[in-house]
CSV table of C-alpha atoms in Angstrom, one decimal:
chain,number,residue,atom,x,y,z
A,1,MET,CA,0.0,0.1,0.1
A,2,GLN,CA,2.8,2.4,0.9
A,3,LEU,CA,4.5,1.7,-2.5
A,4,ALA,CA,1.3,2.4,-4.3
A,5,GLU,CA,0.9,5.7,-2.3
A,6,VAL,CA,4.3,6.9,-3.1
A,7,TYR,CA,4.2,6.0,-6.8
A,8,LEU,CA,0.9,7.8,-7.1
A,9,ALA,CA,2.3,10.9,-5.6
A,10,TYR,CA,5.4,10.7,-7.7
A,11,SER,CA,3.3,10.3,-10.8
A,12,LEU,CA,1.2,13.3,-9.9
A,13,ALA,CA,4.3,15.4,-9.2
A,14,ARG,CA,5.8,14.5,-12.7
A,15,SER,CA,2.6,15.3,-14.5
A,16,SER,CA,2.7,17.8,-17.4
A,17,ALA,CA,2.9,21.5,-16.4
A,18,VAL,CA,-0.8,22.0,-16.9
A,19,ASP,CA,-1.9,19.1,-14.9
A,20,ALA,CA,0.9,19.0,-12.2
A,21,PRO,CA,-0.6,19.9,-8.7
A,22,ARG,CA,0.8,22.7,-6.5
A,23,LEU,CA,-0.1,20.8,-3.3
A,24,LEU,CA,0.5,17.2,-2.6
A,25,MET,CA,-0.9,15.5,0.6
A,26,LEU,CA,0.0,12.1,1.7
A,27,ASP,CA,-1.8,10.2,4.7
A,28,ASN,CA,1.5,9.2,6.0
A,29,SER,CA,4.6,10.4,7.7
A,30,LEU,CA,7.1,11.7,5.1
A,31,SER,CA,10.1,11.6,7.3
A,32,GLY,CA,9.1,8.4,8.6
A,33,ILE,CA,9.0,6.8,5.1
A,34,LEU,CA,12.4,8.3,4.4
A,35,GLY,CA,14.0,7.1,7.6
A,36,ASN,CA,12.6,3.5,7.2
A,37,SER,CA,13.9,3.3,3.8
A,38,SER,CA,17.4,4.3,4.9
A,39,PHE,CA,19.4,1.2,5.4
A,40,SER,CA,22.3,-0.7,4.1
A,41,PRO,CA,21.2,-2.6,0.9
A,42,VAL,CA,23.5,-5.5,1.5
A,43,ASN,CA,20.7,-7.7,2.9
A,44,THR,CA,18.5,-7.1,-0.2
A,45,ARG,CA,18.1,-9.4,-3.2
A,46,ILE,CA,17.1,-6.9,-5.8
A,47,HIS,CA,20.8,-6.4,-6.8
A,48,ASP,CA,20.5,-9.9,-8.3
A,49,ALA,CA,17.4,-9.1,-10.2
A,50,SER,CA,17.1,-8.2,-14.0
A,51,PHE,CA,14.6,-5.8,-15.3
A,52,ASN,CA,14.4,-5.8,-19.1
A,53,GLY,CA,18.1,-6.8,-19.2
A,54,GLU,CA,19.1,-4.0,-16.9
A,55,SER,CA,20.3,-4.8,-13.3
A,56,LEU,CA,21.1,-2.8,-10.2
A,57,THR,CA,24.5,-3.1,-8.4
A,58,LEU,CA,25.2,-2.6,-4.8
A,59,ALA,CA,27.0,0.5,-5.7
A,60,ASP,CA,23.9,1.8,-7.7
A,61,MET,CA,21.8,1.2,-4.6
A,62,HIS,CA,24.1,3.2,-2.3
A,63,VAL,CA,23.9,6.0,-4.8
A,64,ALA,CA,20.1,5.9,-4.9
A,65,LEU,CA,20.0,5.8,-1.0
A,66,ALA,CA,22.3,8.8,-0.7
A,67,HIS,CA,19.6,11.0,-2.3
A,68,PRO,CA,17.9,13.5,-2.1
A,69,PHE,CA,20.4,16.3,-3.0
A,70,ASN,CA,19.9,20.0,-2.5
A,71,ARG,CA,23.0,22.2,-2.5
A,72,ALA,CA,21.2,25.3,-1.4
A,73,LEU,CA,19.8,23.5,1.7
A,74,ASP,CA,23.3,21.9,2.3
A,75,VAL,CA,21.6,18.3,1.9
A,76,PRO,CA,23.2,15.9,2.6
A,77,SER,CA,25.3,17.7,5.3
A,78,THR,CA,28.9,17.2,6.2
A,79,LYS,CA,28.3,15.4,9.7
A,80,LYS,CA,30.4,12.4,10.5
A,81,PHE,CA,27.5,10.0,10.1
A,82,GLN,CA,27.2,8.4,6.5
A,83,PRO,CA,29.8,10.7,5.0
A,84,HIS,CA,29.6,8.7,1.6
A,85,HIS,CA,26.3,10.4,1.0
A,86,ARG,CA,28.0,13.9,0.8
A,87,LEU,CA,30.8,12.4,-1.3
A,88,ILE,CA,28.3,11.1,-3.9
A,89,ALA,CA,26.4,14.6,-3.8
A,90,GLU,CA,29.5,16.4,-4.3
A,91,ALA,CA,30.2,14.4,-7.5
A,92,VAL,CA,26.8,15.0,-8.8
A,93,TRP,CA,27.0,18.6,-8.0
A,94,HIS,CA,30.4,19.0,-9.8
A,95,GLY,CA,29.2,16.8,-12.7
A,96,LYS,CA,32.1,14.5,-12.7
A,97,SER,CA,32.9,10.8,-11.9
A,98,LYS,CA,36.3,11.8,-10.4
A,99,ILE,CA,36.1,14.1,-7.3
A,100,ALA,CA,39.0,15.5,-5.3
A,101,ALA,CA,39.0,16.4,-1.6
A,102,THR,CA,40.4,19.8,-2.5
A,103,ALA,CA,37.2,20.5,-4.6
A,104,CYS,CA,34.9,20.0,-1.6
A,105,PRO,CA,35.1,23.0,0.6
A,106,GLY,CA,33.5,22.5,4.0
A,107,PHE,CA,33.9,18.8,3.6
A,108,PRO,CA,36.7,17.7,6.1
A,109,ARG,CA,39.3,15.7,4.7
A,110,ALA,CA,38.9,12.9,7.3
A,111,SER,CA,35.3,12.5,6.4
A,112,PHE,CA,36.3,12.5,2.6
A,113,ASP,CA,38.6,9.6,3.2
A,114,ALA,CA,36.2,7.8,5.4
A,115,ALA,CA,33.5,8.0,2.6
A,116,ALA,CA,36.0,7.0,-0.1
A,117,ARG,CA,37.2,4.1,2.0
A,118,TYR,CA,33.7,2.8,2.5
A,119,LEU,CA,32.6,3.1,-1.1
A,120,SER,CA,35.8,1.4,-2.5
A,121,LYS,CA,35.7,-1.5,-0.1
A,122,PRO,CA,34.8,-5.1,-1.4
A,123,GLY,CA,31.3,-5.8,-1.9
A,124,ILE,CA,30.3,-2.2,-2.8
A,125,ASP,CA,33.2,-1.4,-5.2
A,126,ALA,CA,31.7,1.8,-6.4
A,127,GLY,CA,35.0,3.2,-7.6
A,128,THR,CA,38.8,3.5,-6.7
A,129,TRP,CA,40.3,5.7,-3.9
A,130,ASP,CA,43.6,7.4,-4.5
A,131,SER,CA,44.6,8.2,-0.8
A,132,ALA,CA,47.8,10.0,-1.8
A,133,ALA,CA,46.1,12.2,-4.3
A,134,GLY,CA,43.0,12.6,-2.2
A,135,THR,CA,40.7,11.6,-5.1
A,136,PHE,CA,37.8,9.1,-5.7
A,137,THR,CA,36.8,8.0,-9.1
A,138,PHE,CA,33.3,6.4,-9.5
A,139,ARG,CA,33.2,3.3,-11.9
A,140,VAL,CA,29.7,4.6,-13.1
A,141,ASP,CA,28.6,8.2,-13.1
A,142,PRO,CA,26.3,8.8,-10.0
A,143,ARG,CA,23.9,10.7,-12.2
A,144,ALA,CA,23.6,7.7,-14.6
A,145,SER,CA,23.2,5.3,-11.6
A,146,TRP,CA,20.4,7.4,-10.1
A,147,THR,CA,18.5,7.5,-13.4
A,148,LYS,CA,18.8,3.8,-13.6
A,149,SER,CA,17.2,3.3,-10.2
A,150,ILE,CA,14.3,5.5,-11.0
A,151,ARG,CA,13.7,3.5,-14.2
A,152,VAL,CA,13.6,0.4,-12.2
A,153,PHE,CA,11.1,1.9,-9.7
A,154,GLU,CA,8.9,3.1,-12.5
A,155,GLN,CA,9.1,-0.1,-14.4
A,156,VAL,CA,8.1,-2.1,-11.3
A,157,CYS,CA,5.4,0.2,-10.2
A,158,GLU,CA,3.8,0.5,-13.7
A,159,SER,CA,3.7,-3.4,-13.9
A,160,LEU,CA,1.9,-3.5,-10.5
A,161,PHE,CA,-0.4,-0.6,-10.5
A,162,ARG,CA,-1.0,0.3,-14.2
A,163,ASP,CA,-0.9,-3.0,-16.0
A,164,LYS,CA,-1.9,-4.9,-12.9
A,165,SER,CA,0.2,-7.7,-14.1
A,166,PRO,CA,-0.2,-11.0,-12.0
A,167,THR,CA,3.5,-11.3,-12.1
A,168,GLY,CA,4.1,-7.7,-10.9
A,169,LEU,CA,5.7,-9.1,-7.6
A,170,LEU,CA,8.2,-11.3,-9.5
A,171,HIS,CA,11.4,-10.4,-11.1
A,172,SER,CA,13.9,-12.2,-13.3
A,173,VAL,CA,17.3,-13.4,-11.8
A,174,ALA,CA,20.3,-11.7,-13.5
A,175,GLY,CA,21.9,-14.2,-15.8
A,176,ASP,CA,18.9,-16.5,-15.9
A,177,ASP,CA,15.9,-14.8,-17.3
A,178,SER,CA,13.8,-17.9,-17.1
A,179,ARG,CA,14.0,-18.0,-13.4
A,180,LEU,CA,11.6,-15.8,-11.3
A,181,GLU,CA,11.8,-14.8,-7.7
A,182,TYR,CA,9.5,-12.8,-5.5
A,183,PHE,CA,10.5,-9.3,-4.2
A,184,THR,CA,11.4,-9.5,-0.5
A,185,VAL,CA,10.1,-7.0,2.2
A,186,ARG,CA,13.5,-5.3,2.0
A,187,ASP,CA,13.4,-5.1,-1.8
A,188,LEU,CA,10.0,-3.3,-1.6
A,189,ALA,CA,11.4,-1.0,1.1
A,190,PHE,CA,14.2,-0.1,-1.3
A,191,LEU,CA,11.7,0.7,-4.0
A,192,ILE,CA,9.7,2.9,-1.6
A,193,GLY,CA,13.0,4.6,-0.7
A,194,VAL,CA,13.8,5.4,-4.4
A,195,GLY,CA,10.2,6.7,-4.9
A,196,ILE,CA,10.2,8.9,-1.9
A,197,ARG,CA,13.6,10.4,-2.8
A,198,ALA,CA,12.4,11.1,-6.4
A,199,LEU,CA,9.3,12.6,-5.1
A,200,ILE,CA,11.3,14.9,-2.9
A,201,GLU,CA,13.6,16.2,-5.6
A,202,THR,CA,10.6,16.4,-8.0
A,203,SER,CA,8.8,18.6,-5.5
A,204,TRP,CA,11.9,20.9,-5.2
A,205,GLU,CA,12.3,21.1,-8.9
A,206,ARG,CA,8.7,22.0,-9.6
A,207,ARG,CA,8.0,23.9,-6.3
A,208,THR,CA,5.2,21.6,-5.2
A,209,LEU,CA,4.3,21.9,-1.6
A,210,LEU,CA,4.6,18.5,-0.2
A,211,VAL,CA,2.9,17.7,3.1
A,212,GLY,CA,2.3,14.5,5.0
A,213,VAL,CA,-0.6,14.2,7.6
A,214,VAL,CA,-0.5,11.7,10.5
A,215,LYS,CA,-3.7,11.2,12.6
A,216,ASP,CA,-2.7,9.0,15.6
A,217,SER,CA,0.6,9.0,17.2
A,218,ALA,CA,2.0,8.5,20.7
A,219,SER,CA,5.3,10.1,19.9
A,220,ARG,CA,7.2,12.5,22.0
A,221,PHE,CA,9.5,14.0,19.4
A,222,PHE,CA,8.4,17.6,20.0
A,223,TYR,CA,8.2,17.8,23.7
A,224,ARG,CA,10.9,15.3,24.8
A,225,ASN,CA,13.4,15.3,21.9
A,226,PHE,CA,13.2,18.8,20.5
A,227,LEU,CA,12.4,21.0,23.5
A,228,GLY,CA,14.5,18.8,25.8
A,229,SER,CA,17.5,19.3,23.3
A,230,ILE,CA,17.1,23.1,23.3
A,231,LEU,CA,17.2,23.1,27.2
A,232,VAL,CA,20.6,21.2,26.9
A,233,VAL,CA,21.9,23.7,24.2
A,234,LYS,CA,20.8,26.5,26.6
A,235,GLY,CA,22.8,24.9,29.5
A,236,GLN,CA,19.5,24.0,31.6
A,237,ASP,CA,18.9,20.8,33.3
A,238,PRO,CA,16.0,18.9,31.3
A,239,ALA,CA,15.3,16.3,34.1
A,240,ARG,CA,12.1,18.0,35.3
A,241,HIS,CA,11.0,18.7,31.8
A,242,LEU,CA,11.4,15.1,30.8
A,243,SER,CA,9.4,13.8,33.8
A,244,VAL,CA,6.2,14.7,32.1
A,245,PRO,CA,4.7,11.3,31.0
A,246,LEU,CA,2.2,12.8,28.3
A,247,SER,CA,2.7,12.4,24.5
A,248,ASP,CA,2.9,15.3,22.2
A,249,ARG,CA,-0.5,14.9,21.1
A,250,SER,CA,-1.9,14.9,24.8
A,251,ILE,CA,-0.1,18.0,25.6
A,252,VAL,CA,-1.5,20.0,22.6
A,253,GLU,CA,-4.9,18.9,23.1
A,254,LEU,CA,-4.7,20.0,26.7
A,255,LEU,CA,-3.4,23.4,26.0
A,256,PRO,CA,-6.7,24.9,24.8
A,257,ASN,CA,-8.2,24.0,28.2
A,258,THR,CA,-5.5,26.2,30.0
A,259,SER,CA,-5.4,29.2,27.6
A,260,HIS,CA,-8.4,30.8,25.9
A,261,GLU,CA,-6.2,32.8,23.6
A,262,LEU,CA,-5.9,29.9,21.2
A,263,HIS,CA,-8.0,30.0,18.1
A,264,ALA,CA,-8.1,27.4,15.3
A,265,PRO,CA,-6.2,26.8,13.2
A,266,TRP,CA,-3.1,26.8,15.5
A,267,GLY,CA,-0.1,24.7,15.7
A,268,THR,CA,3.3,24.5,17.5
A,269,VAL,CA,6.5,25.7,16.1
A,270,GLU,CA,8.1,23.5,13.4
A,271,PHE,CA,11.0,21.4,14.3
A,272,ASP,CA,13.6,19.5,12.1
A,273,SER,CA,12.8,15.9,11.6
A,274,CYS,CA,16.3,15.0,12.8
A,275,PHE,CA,14.9,15.3,16.4
A,276,MET,CA,13.0,12.0,15.7
A,277,THR,CA,16.4,10.5,16.8
A,278,LEU,CA,18.4,13.4,18.4
A,279,HIS,CA,17.4,13.6,22.0
A,280,PRO,CA,18.8,14.7,25.4
A,281,GLU,CA,20.4,12.0,27.4
A,282,ARG,CA,22.7,11.8,30.5
A,283,PRO,CA,25.1,8.7,30.3
A,284,ASP,CA,25.9,8.9,33.9
A,285,PRO,CA,24.3,10.7,36.9
A,286,LYS,CA,27.6,12.5,37.4
A,287,GLN,CA,28.0,13.7,33.8
A,288,PRO,CA,26.3,16.5,32.1
A,289,TRP,CA,23.3,16.1,29.7
A,290,VAL,CA,24.2,15.7,26.0
A,291,VAL,CA,22.5,15.6,22.7
A,292,LYS,CA,22.8,12.2,21.0
A,293,GLY,CA,21.1,9.8,18.6
A,294,TYR,CA,19.5,6.4,19.3
A,295,ASN,CA,21.7,3.4,19.6
A,296,HIS,CA,21.3,0.7,17.0
A,297,GLN,CA,22.5,-2.9,17.8
A,298,SER,CA,24.8,-3.3,14.7
A,299,LEU,CA,25.3,0.3,13.5
A,300,GLY,CA,25.9,2.0,16.8
A,301,GLU,CA,24.6,5.5,17.2
A,302,THR,CA,22.4,6.7,14.3
A,303,THR,CA,20.4,9.8,13.4
A,304,ARG,CA,17.9,11.0,10.8
A,305,PRO,CA,19.1,13.5,8.1
A,306,GLU,CA,18.5,17.0,8.9
A,307,ARG,CA,17.2,20.1,6.8
A,308,ILE,CA,14.8,18.0,4.7
A,309,PHE,CA,11.6,17.7,6.6
A,310,LEU,CA,9.9,19.9,9.2
A,311,ARG,CA,7.2,18.6,11.7
A,312,SER,CA,4.6,20.3,13.8
A,313,LEU,CA,1.3,19.5,15.5
A,314,VAL,CA,-1.8,21.5,14.6
A,315,GLN,CA,-5.5,21.7,15.5
A,316,PHE,CA,-8.1,22.7,13.0
A,317,LEU,CA,-11.3,22.7,15.1
A,318,LEU,CA,-11.6,24.6,18.4
A,319,THR,CA,-14.9,26.3,19.4
A,320,GLU,CA,-15.9,28.2,22.4
A,321,GLU,CA,-18.3,25.6,23.4
A,322,GLY,CA,-15.5,23.3,24.1
A,323,VAL,CA,-15.7,21.2,20.9
A,324,ALA,CA,-12.3,20.3,19.6
A,325,SER,CA,-10.6,18.0,17.1
A,326,HIS,CA,-7.7,15.8,17.7
A,327,ALA,CA,-4.2,17.3,17.1
A,328,LEU,CA,-2.7,16.2,13.7
A,329,PHE,CA,1.0,15.7,12.8
A,330,LEU,CA,2.1,17.7,9.8
A,331,ASP,CA,5.2,16.5,7.9
A,332,ARG,CA,6.3,19.3,5.5
A,333,LEU,CA,9.1,19.3,3.0
A,334,ALA,CA,11.6,22.1,3.6
A,335,TYR,CA,12.3,24.4,0.6
A,336,PRO,CA,15.3,26.6,-0.4
A,337,ASP,CA,15.0,30.3,-0.4
A,338,TRP,CA,12.2,30.0,2.1
A,339,ASP,CA,13.0,27.8,5.2
A,340,ASP,CA,16.6,28.5,5.0
A,341,LYS,CA,16.1,32.3,5.2
A,342,ASP,CA,13.3,32.0,7.8
A,343,SER,CA,15.2,29.6,10.1
A,344,GLY,CA,17.3,30.8,13.0
A,345,LYS,CA,20.8,29.4,13.8
A,346,LEU,CA,21.1,26.2,15.9
A,347,ASN,CA,24.3,24.2,16.3
A,348,LEU,CA,24.2,21.0,18.1
A,349,SER,CA,27.6,19.6,19.2
A,350,THR,CA,27.3,15.8,19.3
A,351,GLY,CA,30.2,13.4,20.2
A,352,GLN,CA,29.4,10.9,17.6
A,353,PHE,CA,28.4,13.0,14.5
A,354,GLY,CA,30.1,16.4,15.1
A,355,THR,CA,28.3,19.5,14.7
A,356,ILE,CA,24.6,19.2,13.3
A,357,SER,CA,22.9,22.5,12.1
A,358,PRO,CA,19.3,21.8,11.8
A,359,PHE,CA,16.4,24.2,10.9
A,360,PHE,CA,15.3,26.1,14.0
A,361,PHE,CA,12.2,28.2,14.4
A,362,ASP,CA,11.0,29.7,17.7
A,363,SER,CA,7.8,31.7,18.6
A,364,GLY,CA,9.5,34.9,17.3
A,365,THR,CA,10.7,33.6,14.1
A,366,PRO,CA,8.4,34.1,11.0
A,367,ASN,CA,7.8,30.9,9.1
A,368,ARG,CA,5.9,31.7,5.9
A,369,LEU,CA,5.6,28.2,4.5
A,370,GLN,CA,4.1,27.0,7.8
A,371,GLN,CA,1.5,29.7,7.7
A,372,LEU,CA,0.8,28.9,4.1
A,373,SER,CA,0.4,25.2,4.8
A,374,LEU,CA,-2.0,25.9,7.8
A,375,TYR,CA,-4.1,28.2,5.5
A,376,LEU,CA,-4.2,25.6,2.6
A,377,LEU,CA,-5.2,22.8,5.0
A,378,SER,CA,-7.8,24.9,6.9
A,379,ILE,CA,-9.7,25.5,3.7
A,380,LEU,CA,-9.6,21.6,3.1
A,381,VAL,CA,-11.1,21.0,6.5
A,382,ARG,CA,-14.8,21.2,6.0
A,383,ASN,CA,-16.1,19.2,9.0
A,384,HIS,CA,-18.7,17.5,6.9
A,385,PHE,CA,-18.1,14.3,8.6
A,386,PRO,CA,-18.5,13.8,12.3
A,387,GLU,CA,-16.1,11.0,12.6
A,388,ALA,CA,-13.3,13.1,11.0
A,389,LEU,CA,-13.6,16.6,12.5
A,390,GLY,CA,-10.7,18.8,12.1
A,391,TYR,CA,-9.3,16.5,9.3
A,392,PRO,CA,-8.8,17.4,5.5
A,393,ASP,CA,-11.6,16.1,3.6
A,394,PRO,CA,-9.6,14.8,0.5
A,395,LEU,CA,-7.6,12.6,2.8
A,396,HIS,CA,-10.6,11.2,4.6
A,397,GLN,CA,-12.2,10.3,1.3
A,398,ALA,CA,-9.1,8.7,0.1
A,399,ASP,CA,-9.0,6.7,3.3
A,400,TRP,CA,-12.5,5.6,2.6
A,401,GLY,CA,-11.4,4.4,-0.8
A,402,ALA,CA,-8.5,2.6,0.5
A,403,LYS,CA,-10.5,0.8,3.3
A,404,SER,CA,-13.2,-0.3,0.7
A,405,MET,CA,-10.3,-1.8,-1.4
A,406,LYS,CA,-9.0,-3.5,1.6
A,407,ARG,CA,-12.4,-5.1,2.5
A,408,ARG,CA,-12.7,-6.4,-1.2
A,409,VAL,CA,-9.3,-7.8,-1.1
A,410,THR,CA,-9.9,-9.4,2.3
A,411,GLY,CA,-13.1,-11.0,1.0
A,412,LEU,CA,-11.3,-12.4,-2.1
A,413,LEU,CA,-8.5,-13.9,0.0
A,414,GLU,CA,-11.0,-15.4,2.5
A,415,SER,CA,-13.1,-17.0,-0.4
A,416,SER,CA,-10.1,-18.7,-1.6
A,417,ASP,CA,-10.2,-20.9,1.4
A,418,ILE,CA,-13.5,-22.5,0.1
A,419,ALA,CA,-11.7,-24.8,-2.3
A,420,PHE,CA,-9.5,-26.1,0.5
A,421,ARG,CA,-12.5,-26.7,2.8
A,422,ALA,CA,-14.2,-28.6,0.1
A,423,ASN,CA,-11.4,-31.0,-0.4
A,424,PRO,CA,-9.9,-32.1,2.8
A,425,LEU,CA,-7.0,-33.7,0.9
A,426,TYR,CA,-5.6,-30.2,0.2
A,427,LYS,CA,-4.9,-30.0,3.9
A,428,THR,CA,-2.2,-31.8,5.8
A,429,PHE,CA,-3.0,-34.5,8.4
A,430,ARG,CA,-1.6,-32.2,11.1
A,431,SER,CA,-3.9,-29.4,10.2
A,432,ILE,CA,-6.9,-31.7,10.1
A,433,ARG,CA,-6.1,-33.3,13.4
A,434,GLU,CA,-5.5,-29.9,15.2
A,435,SER,CA,-8.8,-28.3,13.7
A,436,PHE,CA,-10.9,-30.7,15.9
A,437,GLY,CA,-9.1,-29.9,19.2
A,438,ARG,CA,-9.6,-32.2,22.1
């Protein structure tokens, strides 16, 4: 379902200039999709697949997952986490397959060498690294590699969703076109990752406002992670602040009961999506509080990319009689010449990643695109459906359609069991015996 949603949004964004939308809404967390599709492609099997005689290598997949690129927003950044993303971006920005460390101002030489060492190691073999000269040469131009990944994404999605091919979830094996295998969950996650990255870059290119809306969440990214990190930056002890057990949504929905100055639509300040992982933590009671990422069992400390998405909580229905809607989570794409100019300065010093400079907005910082997003979404909130008060009508109707399709598919799958029940020989002896119980 998520692959279909991303492909539909990408197809709309790539429409002709006459039909292309100016606002795209997804009933999903955009930063969540991007984060969940950011992984090492080593454990996928799609690199052994053949698509009309074309195949992806592990190097191609690393190039694809390094996107999106935006030089004006400094995306990807020069932090120490996943420095090979920046190296690939520098090669694309310079339009060359060979990139030198001296041609990348602001990219530390140590990070450049670490990135080149990673991309040249056996298994990935994306190019050759000349440590003495400080250069890295890609075997395949990263621009051509990215274009190939998009072609594969489009080919698979067109077979699945446009042609409705019964073999859409199968792919040929490279070197043996007669052999077919199913896509794994990781393969589909990679295709979703290619789609969301292509959607982001298309939205930047065409100036399409890309917004994700999430209805239900018990997250504490705003109150605990973002505000807690700000307290650490200001030198304050966040222990009392972090002792509040409420989720972000609970706090936002309680605020109108304590302040009569709030009028819908209203929302919190926007915060960078990197705070989905960056949070305050005190390693030892005797040590000071620090800002760090989450620990992964195999990758160590990790974080989400900064300066790509901005998150906030909003409420679109609030009356004097006490009728209020649930708070929604907005996930908005950041745009050059807008958010980078409206943002304040915030430098987070981390032990593992170096200095991270996310977008930062406080109550006194004007944020034009947040105001525009609230205005456009408030127009789409018509409150025609009592079960979806304060929720954009187009997304509610789309949710109706998706659930209707799900019921049809569920009925189809359940009806297929009739043939097995009619002929007991289709069942194993064990399943027949256990169905009677004792």
